[in-house]
PDB file of C-alpha atoms in Angstrom:
ATOM      1  CA  MET K   1      14.996  18.414 -17.430  1.00 79.00           C
ATOM      2  CA  THR K   2      12.985  19.059 -20.624  1.00 87.00           C
ATOM      3  CA  HIS K   3       9.717  17.334 -21.243  1.00 89.00           C
ATOM      4  CA  TRP K   4      10.636  15.192 -23.805  1.00 91.00           C
ATOM      5  CA  GLN K   5      13.067  14.340 -21.208  1.00 93.00           C
ATOM      6  CA  GLU K   6      10.794  13.732 -18.913  1.00 93.00           C
ATOM      7  CA  ALA K   7       8.113  11.888 -21.566  1.00 93.00           C
ATOM      8  CA  LEU K   8      11.216   9.386 -22.510  1.00 95.00           C
ATOM      9  CA  LEU K   9      12.134   8.974 -19.053  1.00 96.00           C
ATOM     10  CA  ILE K  10       8.765   7.702 -18.367  1.00 95.00           C
ATOM     11  CA  LEU K  11       8.777   5.423 -20.781  1.00 96.00           C
ATOM     12  CA  GLY K  12      11.578   3.770 -20.140  1.00 96.00           C
ATOM     13  CA  MET K  13      10.822   2.654 -16.340  1.00 96.00           C
ATOM     14  CA  MET K  14       7.380   1.887 -18.411  1.00 95.00           C
ATOM     15  CA  ILE K  15       9.605  -0.649 -20.855  1.00 95.00           C
ATOM     16  CA  VAL K  16      11.680  -1.862 -18.015  1.00 95.00           C
ATOM     17  CA  THR K  17       8.865  -2.564 -15.746  1.00 93.00           C
ATOM     18  CA  PHE K  18       6.569  -4.078 -18.202  1.00 92.00           C
ATOM     19  CA  GLY K  19       9.499  -5.739 -19.703  1.00 92.00           C
ATOM     20  CA  VAL K  20      10.307  -7.422 -16.147  1.00 89.00           C
ATOM     21  CA  ARG K  21       6.840  -8.126 -14.988  1.00 86.00           C
ATOM     22  CA  TYR K  22       4.923  -9.258 -18.001  1.00 88.00           C
ATOM     23  CA  PRO K  23       6.730 -12.616 -19.060  1.00 85.00           C
ATOM     24  CA  VAL K  24       6.396 -13.923 -14.874  1.00 79.00           C
ATOM     25  CA  LEU K  25       2.763 -13.643 -15.841  1.00 80.00           C
ATOM     26  CA  ALA K  26       2.471 -14.613 -19.157  1.00 83.00           C
ATOM     27  CA  LEU K  27       4.115 -17.915 -18.183  1.00 79.00           C
ATOM     28  CA  SER K  28       2.171 -18.436 -14.759  1.00 75.00           C
ATOM     29  CA  GLY K  29      -0.668 -19.842 -16.430  1.00 76.00           C
ATOM     30  CA  ARG K  30       1.663 -22.303 -18.502  1.00 81.00           C
ATOM     31  CA  LEU K  31       3.844 -23.722 -16.028  1.00 80.00           C
ATOM     32  CA  PRO K  32       2.454 -25.596 -12.837  1.00 85.00           C
ATOM     33  CA  MET K  33       3.365 -23.699 -10.014  1.00 83.00           C
ATOM     34  CA  PRO K  34       4.486 -26.351  -6.910  1.00 88.00           C
ATOM     35  CA  ALA K  35       1.609 -26.229  -3.873  1.00 92.00           C
ATOM     36  CA  TRP K  36       4.318 -24.068  -1.302  1.00 95.00           C
ATOM     37  CA  LEU K  37       4.581 -20.838  -4.283  1.00 88.00           C
ATOM     38  CA  ILE K  38       1.253 -20.747  -4.424  1.00 87.00           C
ATOM     39  CA  LYS K  39       0.948 -20.654   0.126  1.00 93.00           C
ATOM     40  CA  ALA K  40       3.285 -17.651   0.020  1.00 93.00           C
ATOM     41  CA  LEU K  41       2.227 -15.946  -2.759  1.00 88.00           C
ATOM     42  CA  ARG K  42      -0.622 -15.638  -0.539  1.00 93.00           C
ATOM     43  CA  TYR K  43       1.464 -13.505   1.817  1.00 95.00           C
ATOM     44  CA  VAL K  44       2.535 -10.572  -0.463  1.00 93.00           C
ATOM     45  CA  PRO K  45      -0.646  -8.288  -0.654  1.00 92.00           C
ATOM     46  CA  VAL K  46      -0.151  -8.126   3.016  1.00 91.00           C
ATOM     47  CA  ALA K  47       3.485  -8.574   2.907  1.00 94.00           C
ATOM     48  CA  VAL K  48       3.656  -5.666   0.217  1.00 93.00           C
ATOM     49  CA  LEU K  49       0.416  -3.174   1.999  1.00 92.00           C
ATOM     50  CA  SER K  50       2.443  -3.540   5.938  1.00 93.00           C
ATOM     51  CA  ALA K  51       5.376  -2.196   4.304  1.00 95.00           C
ATOM     52  CA  ILE K  52       4.118   0.531   2.311  1.00 93.00           C
ATOM     53  CA  THR K  53       1.596   1.787   5.422  1.00 93.00           C
ATOM     54  CA  VAL K  54       3.582   1.182   8.385  1.00 94.00           C
ATOM     55  CA  PRO K  55       6.575   3.186   7.972  1.00 95.00           C
ATOM     56  CA  MET K  56       3.813   5.925   6.879  1.00 93.00           C
ATOM     57  CA  MET K  57       1.952   5.370  10.462  1.00 95.00           C
ATOM     58  CA  LEU K  58       4.926   5.288  13.278  1.00 95.00           C
ATOM     59  CA  ALA K  59       6.644   7.421  10.969  1.00 95.00           C
ATOM     60  CA  PRO K  60       5.570  10.345   8.949  1.00 91.00           C
ATOM     61  CA  GLN K  61       8.003  13.161   9.301  1.00 89.00           C
ATOM     62  CA  GLY K  62      10.233  11.059   8.923  1.00 90.00           C
ATOM     63  CA  GLU K  63      11.394  10.456  12.567  1.00 93.00           C
ATOM     64  CA  MET K  64       9.736   7.545  14.299  1.00 94.00           C
ATOM     65  CA  GLN K  65       6.003   9.542  16.660  1.00 93.00           C
ATOM     66  CA  LEU K  66       4.716   6.186  19.053  1.00 94.00           C
ATOM     67  CA  SER K  67       2.418   9.273  20.032  1.00 93.00           C
ATOM     68  CA  LEU K  68      -1.619  10.241  20.349  1.00 91.00           C
ATOM     69  CA  HIS K  69      -0.617  13.463  18.851  1.00 92.00           C
ATOM     70  CA  ASN K  70      -0.067  10.953  15.400  1.00 94.00           C
ATOM     71  CA  GLU K  71      -3.014  10.921  13.577  1.00 95.00           C
ATOM     72  CA  TYR K  72      -1.836   8.573  10.979  1.00 95.00           C
ATOM     73  CA  LEU K  73      -0.722   5.847  14.385  1.00 96.00           C
ATOM     74  CA  VAL K  74      -4.059   6.728  15.987  1.00 96.00           C
ATOM     75  CA  ALA K  75      -6.140   6.180  12.775  1.00 96.00           C
ATOM     76  CA  GLY K  76      -4.375   3.264  11.839  1.00 95.00           C
ATOM     77  CA  ILE K  77      -4.520   1.743  14.717  1.00 96.00           C
ATOM     78  CA  ALA K  78      -7.980   2.621  15.642  1.00 97.00           C
ATOM     79  CA  SER K  79      -8.815   0.515  11.865  1.00 96.00           C
ATOM     80  CA  ILE K  80      -7.357  -2.276  12.498  1.00 95.00           C
ATOM     81  CA  VAL K  81      -9.411  -2.806  15.533  1.00 97.00           C
ATOM     82  CA  PHE K  82     -11.948  -1.835  13.398  1.00 97.00           C
ATOM     83  CA  VAL K  83     -11.561  -4.217  10.784  1.00 95.00           C
ATOM     84  CA  ALA K  84     -11.002  -7.518  12.898  1.00 96.00           C
ATOM     85  CA  VAL K  85     -14.285  -6.753  14.545  1.00 97.00           C
ATOM     86  CA  THR K  86     -16.664  -5.931  11.295  1.00 96.00           C
ATOM     87  CA  ARG K  87     -14.655  -7.358   8.822  1.00 95.00           C
ATOM     88  CA  HIS K  88     -16.360  -5.185   6.595  1.00 95.00           C
ATOM     89  CA  LEU K  89     -13.748  -3.354   4.689  1.00 93.00           C
ATOM     90  CA  LEU K  90     -15.163  -0.056   2.987  1.00 96.00           C
ATOM     91  CA  TRP K  91     -16.547   0.733   6.412  1.00 97.00           C
ATOM     92  CA  THR K  92     -13.149   0.243   7.823  1.00 96.00           C
ATOM     93  CA  ILE K  93     -11.477   3.252   4.808  1.00 95.00           C
ATOM     94  CA  VAL K  94     -14.545   5.332   6.050  1.00 97.00           C
ATOM     95  CA  SER K  95     -14.300   5.168   9.287  1.00 97.00           C
ATOM     96  CA  GLY K  96     -10.590   5.103   9.507  1.00 96.00           C
ATOM     97  CA  MET K  97      -9.979   7.991   7.099  1.00 96.00           C
ATOM     98  CA  ALA K  98     -13.306   9.566   8.706  1.00 97.00           C
ATOM     99  CA  LEU K  99     -10.890   9.483  12.415  1.00 97.00           C
ATOM    100  CA  PHE K 100      -8.093  10.582  10.313  1.00 96.00           C
ATOM    101  CA  LEU K 101      -9.528  14.426   8.861  1.00 96.00           C
ATOM    102  CA  ALA K 102     -10.940  14.674  12.510  1.00 96.00           C
ATOM    103  CA  LEU K 103      -8.176  13.907  14.348  1.00 95.00           C
ATOM    104  CA  ARG K 104      -5.984  16.497  11.262  1.00 92.00           C
ATOM    105  CA  PHE K 105      -8.152  19.221  11.025  1.00 92.00           C
ATOM    106  CA  PHE K 106     -10.128  19.707  13.929  1.00 88.00           C
ATOM    107  CA  LEU K 107      -8.008  19.048  17.289  1.00 78.00           C
TER     108      LEU K 107
END
């Protein structure tokens, strides 16, 4: 694939993504949304984040790894516990990354 083809592919993906999302965002402020929809939309960020992170934690190389040798899983569970106790997002990220890097490079 040439550079021009790659650029056109990226431009096409950008147009499709923008074309699908923009009308919804443009109309969302103008049309009244039912309370049940607004309540349901609150769960979208959590669902998307879970869909991205959980498979990576449970199967980092494509196969399920439920062991203490899986640094993604250990650091992820530790981060979940840390944020549940402290409710501090920045320190959760810092401590989770520090634990992950320590497990990855020192053990």
